[in-house]
Coordinates of C-alpha atoms and ligand atoms in Angstrom, one line a residue:
X1 CA 16.7 -5.2 31.0
X2 CA 17.5 -4.5 34.7
X3 CA 19.2 -1.3 35.7
X4 CA 22.4 -3.3 36.5
X5 CA 22.3 -4.9 33.1
X6 CA 21.9 -1.5 31.5
X7 CA 25.0 -0.2 33.3
X8 CA 27.0 -3.3 32.4
X9 CA 26.0 -2.9 28.7
X10 CA 27.3 0.6 28.7
X11 CA 30.5 -0.3 30.4
X12 CA 31.6 -3.4 28.5
X13 CA 34.2 -1.6 26.3
X14 CA 35.9 -0.4 29.5
X15 CA 35.7 -3.8 31.0
X16 CA 37.1 -5.4 27.9
X17 CA 39.9 -2.8 27.9
X18 CA 40.6 -3.6 31.5
X19 CA 41.0 -7.3 30.6
X20 CA 43.4 -6.5 27.8
X21 CA 45.5 -4.1 30.0
X22 CA 45.5 -6.8 32.8
X23 CA 46.8 -9.3 30.2
X24 CA 49.5 -6.9 29.0
X25 CA 50.5 -6.3 32.6
X26 CA 50.7 -10.1 33.2
X27 CA 52.9 -10.7 30.2
X28 CA 55.2 -7.8 30.9
X29 CA 55.7 -8.7 34.5
X30 CA 56.2 -12.3 33.6
X31 CA 58.8 -11.3 31.0
X32 CA 60.6 -9.3 33.6
X33 CA 60.6 -12.1 36.2
X34 CA 61.7 -14.5 33.4
X35 CA 64.7 -12.4 32.5
X36 CA 65.7 -12.4 36.2
X37 CA 65.2 -16.0 37.2
X38 CA 64.2 -18.3 34.3
X39 CA 65.0 -16.9 30.8
X40 CA 63.5 -19.8 28.9
X41 CA 60.2 -19.7 30.9
X42 CA 58.7 -16.4 29.7
X43 CA 55.1 -17.5 29.1
X44 CA 54.7 -16.5 25.4
X45 CA 57.9 -18.3 24.5
X46 CA 57.2 -21.4 26.7
X47 CA 53.6 -21.8 25.5
X48 CA 54.6 -21.1 21.9
X49 CA 57.4 -23.6 22.1
X50 CA 55.0 -26.2 23.5
X51 CA 52.6 -25.4 20.7
X52 CA 55.3 -25.9 18.1
X53 CA 56.2 -29.3 19.6
X54 CA 52.6 -30.3 19.5
X55 CA 52.1 -29.1 15.9
X56 CA 51.2 -32.0 13.6
X57 CA 53.5 -32.3 10.5
X58 CA 50.9 -31.1 8.0
X59 CA 50.3 -27.9 9.9
X60 CA 54.0 -27.4 10.3
X61 CA 54.5 -27.8 6.6
X62 CA 51.6 -25.5 5.9
X63 CA 53.1 -22.9 8.2
X64 CA 56.5 -23.1 6.5
X65 CA 55.0 -23.1 3.0
X66 CA 52.7 -20.2 3.8
X67 CA 54.8 -18.0 6.0
X68 CA 58.3 -19.3 5.3
X69 CA 60.8 -18.3 7.9
X70 CA 58.3 -15.8 9.3
X71 CA 56.3 -18.8 10.7
X72 CA 57.4 -17.9 14.2
X73 CA 56.5 -14.3 14.0
X74 CA 53.0 -15.4 12.7
X75 CA 52.7 -17.8 15.7
X76 CA 53.6 -15.0 18.2
X77 CA 51.1 -12.6 16.5
X78 CA 48.4 -15.3 16.5
X79 CA 49.0 -15.9 20.2
X80 CA 48.8 -12.2 20.8
X81 CA 45.5 -12.0 19.1
X82 CA 44.1 -15.0 21.0
X83 CA 45.3 -13.7 24.3
X84 CA 43.9 -10.2 23.6
X85 CA 40.4 -11.7 22.7
X86 CA 40.5 -14.0 25.8
X87 CA 41.5 -11.1 28.0
X88 CA 38.8 -8.8 26.6
X89 CA 36.2 -11.5 27.3
X90 CA 37.7 -12.1 30.8
X91 CA 37.4 -8.4 31.5
X92 CA 33.7 -8.4 30.5
X93 CA 33.0 -11.5 32.6
X94 CA 34.9 -10.1 35.6
X95 CA 32.7 -7.1 35.4
X96 CA 29.8 -9.3 36.1
X97 CA 31.4 -11.5 38.7
X98 CA 35.1 -11.0 39.4
X99 CA 36.2 -14.7 39.5
X100 CA 34.5 -15.5 36.2
X101 CA 37.1 -13.3 34.5
X102 CA 39.8 -13.7 37.1
X103 CA 39.5 -17.5 36.6
X104 CA 40.5 -17.0 32.9
X105 CA 43.6 -15.1 34.0
X106 CA 44.4 -17.8 36.6
X107 CA 43.9 -20.5 33.9
X108 CA 46.1 -18.8 31.4
X109 CA 48.8 -18.2 34.1
X110 CA 48.7 -21.9 35.0
X111 CA 49.0 -22.9 31.3
X112 CA 52.1 -20.6 31.1
X113 CA 53.5 -22.1 34.3
X114 CA 53.1 -25.7 33.2
X115 CA 54.6 -24.9 29.7
X116 CA 57.5 -23.1 31.4
X117 CA 58.2 -26.0 33.8
X118 CA 58.0 -28.7 31.1
X119 CA 60.4 -27.2 28.5
X120 CA 63.8 -28.9 28.1
X121 CA 66.3 -27.6 30.6
X122 CA 63.6 -25.5 32.3
X123 CA 65.4 -24.7 35.5
X124 CA 64.2 -24.5 39.1
X125 CA 62.2 -21.3 38.8
X126 CA 60.4 -22.0 35.6
X127 CA 56.9 -21.5 37.1
X128 CA 57.7 -18.2 38.6
X129 CA 57.3 -15.9 35.6
X130 CA 53.7 -17.0 34.8
X131 CA 52.6 -17.2 38.4
X132 CA 54.0 -13.8 39.5
X133 CA 52.7 -12.3 36.2
X134 CA 49.3 -13.8 36.8
X135 CA 49.1 -12.5 40.3
X136 CA 50.0 -8.9 39.3
X137 CA 47.6 -9.2 36.4
X138 CA 44.8 -10.1 38.7
X139 CA 45.5 -7.1 40.9
X140 CA 45.5 -4.9 37.8
X141 CA 42.2 -6.3 36.7
X142 CA 40.7 -5.8 40.1
X143 CA 42.0 -2.2 40.3
X144 CA 40.8 -1.3 36.8
X145 CA 37.3 -2.7 37.3
X146 CA 36.9 -0.9 40.6
X147 CA 37.6 2.3 38.7
X148 CA 35.1 1.6 35.9
X149 CA 32.2 4.1 36.2
X150 CA 28.7 2.8 36.7
X151 CA 29.0 -0.9 37.4
X152 CA 28.4 -3.2 40.4
X153 CA 32.0 -3.8 41.1
X154 CA 32.6 -0.1 41.0
X155 CA 29.8 0.6 43.4
X156 CA 31.0 -2.1 45.7
X157 CA 34.5 -0.7 45.6
X158 CA 33.3 2.8 46.1
X159 CA 31.2 1.7 49.1
X160 CA 34.2 -0.1 50.7
X161 CA 36.8 2.5 50.1
X162 CA 34.7 5.6 49.8
X163 CA 33.9 8.4 52.2
X164 CA 33.6 12.1 51.6
X165 CA 36.0 14.0 49.3
X166 CA 36.8 14.9 45.7
X167 CA 36.1 12.1 43.3
X168 CA 37.7 13.4 40.2
X169 CA 41.3 14.0 41.1
X170 CA 43.1 11.6 38.8
X171 CA 46.4 11.8 40.7
X172 CA 44.9 10.3 43.9
X173 CA 45.8 6.8 45.1
X174 CA 43.4 3.9 45.1
X175 CA 42.1 4.9 48.5
X176 CA 41.0 8.3 47.3
X177 CA 37.8 9.2 49.0
X178 CA 34.8 10.1 47.0
X179 CA 31.2 10.8 47.8
X180 CA 29.5 7.6 48.9
X181 CA 27.4 6.0 46.2
X182 CA 28.5 8.2 43.3
X183 CA 31.3 5.8 42.2
X184 CA 34.4 6.6 40.1
X185 CA 34.1 8.9 37.0
X186 CA 35.2 8.3 33.5
X187 CA 38.3 10.4 34.1
X188 CA 39.4 8.2 37.1
X189 CA 39.1 5.1 34.9
X190 CA 41.0 6.6 32.0
X191 CA 43.7 7.7 34.4
X192 CA 44.0 4.3 35.9
X193 CA 44.0 2.6 32.5
X194 CA 46.8 4.9 31.4
X195 CA 48.8 4.2 34.5
X196 CA 48.4 0.5 34.1
X197 CA 49.4 0.7 30.4
X198 CA 52.5 2.8 31.5
X199 CA 53.3 0.2 34.2
X200 CA 53.1 -2.7 31.7
X201 CA 55.1 -0.8 29.1
X202 CA 57.8 0.0 31.7
X203 CA 58.0 -3.6 32.9
X204 CA 58.2 -4.8 29.3
X205 CA 60.8 -2.3 28.3
X206 CA 62.7 -3.1 31.5
X207 CA 62.7 -6.8 30.7
X208 CA 64.0 -6.0 27.2
X209 CA 66.8 -3.8 28.4
X210 CA 67.8 -6.2 31.1
X211 CA 67.8 -9.2 28.8
X212 CA 70.1 -7.2 26.4
X213 CA 72.4 -6.3 29.2
X214 CA 72.6 -9.9 30.4
X215 CA 73.0 -11.5 27.0
X216 CA 76.7 -11.8 27.1
X217 CA 76.6 -14.7 24.7
X218 CA 76.5 -12.6 21.5
X219 CA 79.3 -10.4 22.9
X220 CA 81.4 -13.5 23.6
X221 CA 80.7 -14.9 20.2
X222 CA 81.8 -11.7 18.5
X223 CA 85.0 -11.6 20.5
X224 CA 85.9 -15.1 19.5
X225 CA 88.7 -15.8 17.1
X226 CA 88.5 -19.1 15.3
X227 CA 91.6 -21.2 15.2
X228 CA 93.5 -22.0 12.0
X229 CA 92.3 -25.2 10.6
X230 CA 94.6 -28.2 10.5
X231 CA 93.2 -29.0 7.1
X232 CA 91.8 -26.2 5.0
X233 CA 89.0 -26.7 2.5
X234 CA 90.4 -26.8 -1.0
X235 CA 90.0 -23.5 -2.8
X236 CA 86.9 -23.3 -4.8
X237 CA 87.6 -24.0 -8.5
X238 CA 87.1 -21.2 -10.9
X239 CA 83.7 -21.3 -12.5
X240 CA 81.6 -22.6 -9.7
X241 CA 79.2 -19.8 -10.5
X242 CA 77.2 -20.1 -13.7
X243 CA 77.4 -16.4 -14.3
X244 CA 73.7 -16.1 -14.9
X245 CA 72.6 -12.7 -13.5
X246 CA 70.1 -13.1 -10.7
X247 CA 71.0 -16.7 -9.8
X248 CA 71.7 -17.5 -6.2
X249 CA 75.4 -17.2 -5.1
X250 CA 77.4 -20.4 -4.8
X251 CA 78.3 -19.5 -1.2
X252 CA 75.3 -18.5 0.8
X253 CA 76.2 -15.5 3.0
X254 CA 75.5 -16.3 6.7
X255 CA 72.8 -13.6 6.9
X256 CA 70.9 -15.1 3.9
X257 CA 71.2 -18.7 5.1
X258 CA 67.8 -20.3 5.5
X259 CA 66.7 -20.9 9.1
X260 CA 64.6 -23.8 10.2
X261 CA 64.1 -24.9 13.8
X262 CA 61.6 -25.3 16.5
X263 CA 63.1 -22.6 18.8
X264 CA 60.9 -19.6 19.4
X265 CA 63.7 -17.8 21.2
X266 CA 67.2 -18.5 20.1
X267 CA 68.9 -20.5 22.8
X268 CA 71.7 -18.5 24.4
X269 CA 74.4 -21.1 25.1
X270 CA 77.6 -20.0 27.0
X271 CA 80.6 -21.5 25.2
X272 CA 82.6 -21.3 28.5
X273 CA 80.4 -23.7 30.3
X274 CA 79.3 -25.7 27.2
X275 CA 80.0 -29.5 27.5
X276 CA 79.2 -32.2 25.0
X277 CA 78.7 -35.7 26.4
X278 CA 79.1 -38.8 24.3
X279 CA 77.5 -41.8 26.0
X280 CA 75.2 -44.7 25.6
X281 CA 76.5 -47.8 23.8
X282 CA 80.1 -46.9 24.1
X283 CA 83.1 -48.5 25.8
X284 CA 84.0 -45.1 27.4
X285 CA 82.0 -42.0 28.0
X286 CA 83.6 -38.9 26.6
X287 CA 83.0 -35.3 27.6
X288 CA 84.5 -32.3 25.8
X289 CA 84.5 -28.6 26.3
X290 CA 84.5 -25.8 23.8
X291 CA 88.1 -25.2 24.5
X292 CA 88.8 -28.8 23.7
X293 CA 87.3 -28.1 20.2
X294 CA 89.3 -24.9 19.8
X295 CA 92.5 -26.9 20.6
X296 CA 91.7 -29.9 18.4
X297 CA 92.8 -30.4 14.8
X298 CA 89.9 -28.9 13.0
X299 CA 89.0 -29.4 9.4
X300 CA 87.1 -27.2 6.9
X301 CA 84.7 -28.3 4.3
X302 CA 82.1 -27.0 1.8
X303 CA 78.7 -28.6 2.4
X304 CA 75.3 -27.7 1.2
X305 CA 72.7 -28.1 3.9
X306 CA 69.1 -28.9 2.9
X307 CA 65.8 -29.1 4.7
X308 CA 63.4 -32.0 4.2
X309 CA 60.6 -29.5 4.2
X310 CA 61.9 -28.0 1.0
X311 CA 59.3 -28.2 -1.8
X312 CA 60.2 -28.7 -5.4
X313 CA 61.8 -25.5 -6.6
X314 CA 62.1 -24.2 -2.9
X315 CA 64.8 -22.2 -1.2
X316 CA 65.3 -24.2 2.0
X317 CA 68.9 -25.0 1.1
X318 CA 72.2 -23.2 1.7
X319 CA 75.9 -23.7 1.0
X320 CA 78.6 -22.8 3.4
X321 CA 82.2 -23.5 4.4
X322 CA 82.1 -25.2 7.8
X323 CA 84.9 -25.5 10.3
X324 CA 84.8 -28.3 12.9
X325 CA 86.0 -31.5 14.4
X326 CA 85.1 -34.8 12.5
X327 CA 82.6 -36.6 14.7
X328 CA 84.3 -39.9 14.0
X329 CA 87.3 -38.7 16.0
X330 CA 85.2 -38.4 19.1
X331 CA 83.4 -41.6 18.4
X332 CA 86.8 -43.3 18.0
X333 CA 87.6 -42.2 21.5
X334 CA 84.3 -43.4 22.9
X335 CA 84.3 -46.7 20.9
X336 CA 80.7 -47.6 20.1
X337 CA 79.8 -51.2 21.1
X338 CA 78.5 -53.9 18.8
X339 CA 74.9 -53.5 17.7
X340 CA 74.8 -49.7 17.9
X341 CA 73.5 -48.2 14.6
X342 CA 72.4 -44.7 15.4
X343 CA 73.5 -41.5 17.2
X344 CA 70.8 -39.4 18.8
X345 CA 72.0 -35.8 18.9
X346 CA 70.2 -33.5 21.2
X347 CA 70.1 -29.7 21.5
X348 CA 69.8 -27.7 24.7
X349 CA 66.2 -26.9 23.8
X350 CA 65.2 -30.6 23.5
X351 CA 65.2 -31.0 19.7
X352 CA 66.9 -34.3 18.6
X353 CA 68.0 -36.0 15.4
X354 CA 68.7 -39.6 14.7
X355 CA 71.8 -40.1 12.5
X356 CA 73.1 -43.4 11.2
X357 CA 76.3 -44.3 13.1
X358 CA 77.8 -45.2 9.8
X359 CA 77.4 -41.6 8.4
X360 CA 79.3 -40.3 11.4
X361 CA 82.2 -42.8 11.2
X362 CA 82.8 -43.1 7.5
X363 CA 85.1 -40.7 5.6
X364 CA 82.5 -38.1 4.7
X365 CA 83.6 -35.6 7.4
X366 CA 80.5 -35.3 9.5
X367 CA 81.4 -32.3 11.7
X368 CA 80.9 -30.9 15.1
X369 CA 81.0 -27.5 13.5
X370 CA 82.0 -24.3 15.3
X371 CA 82.6 -22.1 12.2
X372 CA 80.5 -21.1 9.3
X373 CA 82.0 -19.1 6.4
X374 CA 85.0 -18.0 8.5
X375 CA 82.9 -16.8 11.4
X376 CA 81.9 -18.5 14.7
X377 CA 78.5 -20.1 14.1
X378 CA 75.8 -17.4 14.2
X379 CA 73.4 -17.9 17.1
X380 CA 70.5 -18.8 14.8
X381 CA 72.7 -21.5 13.2
X382 CA 73.6 -23.2 16.4
X383 CA 76.3 -21.3 18.3
X384 CA 78.4 -22.6 19.9
X385 CA 78.4 -26.1 18.3
X386 CA 76.2 -27.9 15.7
X387 CA 76.4 -31.0 13.6
X388 CA 76.8 -30.9 9.8
X389 CA 76.5 -34.2 8.1
X390 CA 77.0 -34.2 4.3
X391 CA 74.2 -36.0 2.4
X392 CA 71.5 -36.0 5.1
X393 CA 68.6 -33.6 5.6
X394 CA 68.9 -31.3 8.5
X395 CA 66.1 -32.9 10.6
X396 CA 68.1 -36.1 11.0
X397 CA 71.6 -34.7 11.3
X398 CA 72.2 -31.0 11.7
X399 CA 71.4 -30.5 15.4
X400 CA 72.1 -26.9 16.5
X401 CA 73.0 -25.8 20.0
X402 CA 74.2 -29.4 20.4
X403 CA 74.8 -30.7 23.9
X404 CA 74.5 -34.5 23.9
X405 CA 75.3 -37.4 21.7
X406 CA 73.9 -40.8 22.6
X407 CA 75.1 -43.8 20.8
X408 CA 72.1 -46.1 20.5
X409 CA 70.0 -48.2 18.1
X410 CA 67.1 -47.1 15.8
X411 CA 65.1 -49.9 17.6
X412 CA 65.6 -48.1 21.0
X413 CA 65.3 -44.4 20.5
X414 CA 63.4 -42.0 18.4
X415 CA 64.2 -38.4 17.3
X416 CA 62.0 -35.3 17.6
X417 CA 60.5 -35.4 14.1
X418 CA 60.2 -39.2 14.0
X419 CA 57.7 -38.8 16.8
X420 CA 55.8 -36.4 14.6
X421 CA 55.2 -38.4 11.5
X422 CA 58.5 -38.0 9.7
X423 CA 61.0 -40.7 8.8
X424 CA 63.8 -41.9 11.1
X425 CA 66.4 -41.6 8.3
X426 CA 66.7 -38.9 5.7
X427 CA 69.2 -39.1 2.8
X428 CA 68.9 -36.0 0.6
X429 CA 67.1 -36.6 -2.7
X430 CA 68.3 -35.3 -6.0
X431 CA 66.9 -31.9 -6.7
X432 CA 67.2 -29.1 -9.3
X433 CA 65.6 -25.7 -9.6
X434 CA 65.2 -22.8 -12.0
X435 CA 66.2 -19.5 -10.4
X436 CA 66.3 -17.3 -13.5
X437 CA 64.0 -16.2 -15.0
X438 CA 61.5 -16.0 -12.1
X439 CA 58.2 -17.9 -12.5
X440 CA 55.7 -15.9 -14.4
X441 CA 58.4 -13.4 -15.6
X442 CA 58.0 -11.6 -18.9
X443 CA 61.2 -11.8 -21.0
X444 CA 62.0 -10.4 -24.5
X445 CA 62.2 -12.8 -27.4
X446 CA 65.6 -14.0 -28.5
X447 CA 68.4 -15.5 -26.5
X448 CA 67.4 -15.8 -22.8
X449 CA 69.7 -17.0 -20.1
X450 CA 68.2 -19.7 -17.9
X451 CA 70.0 -20.5 -14.7
X452 CA 69.7 -22.5 -11.5
X453 CA 71.1 -24.9 -9.0
X454 CA 71.0 -28.7 -8.6
X455 CA 72.1 -30.9 -5.7
X456 CA 72.5 -34.5 -4.8
X457 CA 74.9 -34.4 -1.8
X458 CA 77.3 -37.4 -1.5
X459 CA 76.5 -38.4 -5.1
X460 CA 77.2 -35.2 -6.9
X461 CA 75.5 -33.8 -10.0
X462 CA 76.8 -35.0 -13.4
X463 CA 74.1 -33.6 -15.7
X464 CA 71.2 -31.1 -15.9
X465 CA 68.7 -30.9 -18.7
X466 CA 66.1 -28.4 -19.6
X467 CA 62.8 -29.0 -21.4
X468 CA 60.8 -26.4 -23.2
X469 CA 57.0 -26.9 -23.4
X470 CA 57.3 -30.6 -22.6
X471 CA 59.6 -31.1 -25.7
X472 CA 62.9 -32.8 -26.0
X473 CA 65.3 -32.7 -23.0
X474 CA 68.3 -30.5 -23.9
X475 CA 71.5 -30.5 -22.0
X476 CA 72.3 -27.5 -19.8
X477 CA 75.9 -26.3 -19.2
X478 CA 77.2 -27.3 -15.8
X479 CA 79.3 -24.9 -13.8
X480 CA 82.4 -26.3 -12.1
X481 CA 81.8 -28.8 -9.2
X482 CA 83.4 -27.9 -5.8
X483 CA 82.7 -31.4 -4.4
X484 CA 80.0 -34.0 -4.3
X485 CA 78.6 -32.5 -1.1
X486 CA 77.9 -29.1 -2.5
X487 CA 75.2 -27.9 -4.9
X488 CA 76.1 -27.3 -8.5
X489 CA 75.0 -24.4 -10.7
X490 CA 73.9 -24.7 -14.3
X491 CA 72.9 -22.5 -17.2
X492 CA 71.1 -22.8 -20.5
X493 CA 70.7 -20.4 -23.4
X494 CA 67.1 -20.5 -24.7
X495 CA 66.1 -19.2 -28.1
X496 CA 62.8 -17.8 -26.9
X497 CA 59.9 -17.2 -29.2
X498 CA 56.9 -15.0 -28.3
X499 CA 54.1 -16.6 -26.3
X500 CA 53.6 -18.4 -23.0
X501 CA 56.1 -21.1 -22.4
X502 CA 56.8 -23.7 -19.8
X503 CA 60.4 -24.6 -18.7
X504 CA 61.2 -27.7 -16.7
X505 CA 64.6 -28.9 -15.3
X506 CA 65.9 -32.2 -14.1
X507 CA 69.3 -33.4 -12.9
X508 CA 71.3 -36.6 -13.1
X509 CA 73.3 -37.6 -10.0
X510 CA 76.7 -39.2 -9.8
X511 CA 75.3 -42.7 -9.8
X512 CA 73.7 -42.0 -13.2
X513 CA 70.2 -41.8 -11.8
X514 CA 67.9 -39.2 -13.5
X515 CA 65.8 -37.1 -11.1
X516 CA 62.2 -38.5 -11.1
X517 CA 59.2 -36.6 -12.3
X518 CA 57.0 -38.4 -9.7
X519 CA 55.6 -35.8 -7.3
X520 CA 55.7 -36.8 -3.7
X521 CA 55.1 -34.5 -0.7
X522 CA 57.8 -33.5 1.8
X523 CA 56.4 -35.7 4.6
X524 CA 57.8 -38.2 5.6
X525 CA 61.3 -38.1 3.9
X526 CA 61.5 -35.3 1.3
X527 CA 59.7 -34.1 -1.8
X528 CA 60.4 -35.3 -5.3
X529 CA 59.3 -34.0 -8.7
X530 CA 60.7 -31.7 -11.4
X531 CA 60.6 -27.9 -11.1
X532 CA 58.6 -26.1 -13.8
X533 CA 58.0 -22.5 -14.4
X534 CA 55.9 -20.5 -16.8
X535 CA 57.4 -17.5 -18.7
X536 CA 55.8 -15.1 -21.1
X537 CA 58.0 -14.1 -24.0
X538 CA 57.2 -10.8 -25.6
Ligands
MTE601 N1 68.3 -27.5 17.9 C1 67.7 -27.7 16.7 N2 68.5 -28.0 15.7 C2 68.0 -28.2 14.4 C3 66.7 -28.0 14.2 C4 65.8 -27.6 15.3 O1 64.6 -27.5 15.2 N3 66.4 -27.5 16.5 N4 66.2 -28.2 12.9 C5 67.0 -28.9 12.0 C6 66.5 -28.8 10.6 S1 65.0 -29.4 10.2 C7 67.2 -28.2 9.6 S2 66.8 -28.2 8.0 C8 68.5 -27.5 10.0 C9 68.5 -26.1 9.5 O2 69.7 -25.4 9.9 P1 69.8 -23.9 9.7 O3 68.7 -23.2 10.4 O4 71.2 -23.5 10.1 O5 69.7 -23.6 8.2 O6 68.7 -27.5 11.4 C10 68.4 -28.7 12.0 N5 68.9 -28.5 13.4
MO602 MO1 64.7 -29.3 8.1

C-alpha cells in the first residue's frame, strides 16, 4: 500500500461521516427552501411521491399488508437509510477525488429537482429546494474533507490556505492559518463536523417551525363551522351495535378511520381559494367555490367506506356520517352530453378516480363531502372537499383533496390505479369478518360471544352465518341495519368445548347472494373469500 492509500484507509470513517453530514445539510437546506418557495417540492417528499406513483401494485399491496398505515413512514425511513449509505460512500469517494463523491451529491440533487418539478401542481420554483440544497451540501462536503486530518484533500487545502499560525484552535474560521504541511488535526475536523451538524439541525428545525407557522390551513379548518344540513341523516336505529365487548364501534371515530392514499405529505388546500371545475362532455362548464358548498342545500348520510386493498378479515373499512352536496345536483347544472359514461375526479396531488356517471346521477346520494361525523373533513381524509360514493371502493370514487371533475368516457380516460394494474370499475364485494375473539385467542369453555361486522354497500346485509370446525352453517344474530350503505354488526353465542377450533363467517347480501368461499386476491378489483380464525378453548 502507498503512503497515501494508508492515510486514506485510516480516514475513511471521517470521510464517510463527512458525506452523511453533507447529505443532512443538503436535505435540511432543501427543506427550508421548500417551505419558503415550493412546499410540495421538498426532495424527500417529491422523490418519495414519485416512488409511490411508480410502485407496482404487488409491491403496494405488500407494503400495505406488511406495514399497514405505517407504509409511508417505512418508505421515508428506507429512503433515509439509502441516502445515508449513498452519502457515506460519496464521502469516501470524494476523499479520493472530490468530484467522484461530489458527483453523487449532484446526481441526487438532480433526481430531487426532477421529482419536484414533475409532481402535480408543482409550481414555478419546484427545482429550487433540491438545487440550492445540493449546492450547500457540496460546500459542506468540501469544507469537511478539507478539515479531515491526514489525507490528500487535506494536504491540498492546507497548502492553499495555510501559512504560519496555530493549527488547533477550533473556533477559527476556514482560513485559519496553520503550519504549512502539517494539515488539520482531529480536533479541527470534529469541530467542523459538529458545526455542520448544528447548521443542518438549525436549518431543519427552522424549516419545521416555519412550516408550522405558515400552515394556516389547519387553523382555518378548526375555525370552520359546518352549516345545518337541509336534510339530516335519519337517527341511527337502536341496536346497531351488537353489544359484543371488543367489537369495532358502529360509527368509526375520525381519529380511528383508516387512511389510504398516495400522498406522502398531506396536501394543504386553502378552502378560501379552492375551486372545483366540472368540465369535459358537458353542455355547460360549472365552477364552484367552497362558499358555494356552504351555502347549498347539504345532505347528511351514513356510508361505510371500503378500500379495495382490504384483505379478507382486514380493517381497511370505516363508517361515518358524511355531510355534502349530492354530485348529481352539480352534474344536473353541467348537463353531461350523450355518450359520456364516466367522471374522472382528480385531487390536487394528481391522484384520480374513474366513477361511472350513473353512480353519480342516480339516487344513491354520491356526495361532494365537506363534513365527517359532524366535523369539517380532517386533513388526512381530504379537507376541504372529497367524494363519497356509496357502493364503490375508494380507489374508483372517494377522491380526497378534490379539485376537478371531468365528464368523459371509459374509452377515453384512465384513472390513477387503472394505469397500475387495477380495474377501471370497483363495486364493493360482500364481506364479513370476525372481530371477537381475536385470531389465536384463548377462551374459557362454555358460552363464548362471537361478534363482527359484514358489509355489502348498496345491497345491504340480510344474513350472517357462522361455522364451527367446517360443520353446519348456523345463523348469527343481526344487529339493526342503519341503511344498505352501511356495514352491519352481528353476534353469535358459541357453546365452546375445550380444544383448538376454527370459526368461519359468511354473509348474505340483499339480493340473496351468499358470500363466496373462493379466495381471490385484492388486485385487480377486490378480495373475496371467507374469514376464518383459530381459537383455543381451555
Ligand atoms: N387524493 C387521493 N384521494 C384518495 C386516494 C388517494 O390516494 N389520493 N385513495 C383512495 C382510496 S384507495 C381509498 S380506499 C380512500 C380512503 O379514504 P380515507 O383515507 O379517508 O379512509 O381514499 C381514496 N381517495
Ligand atoms: Mo383504497
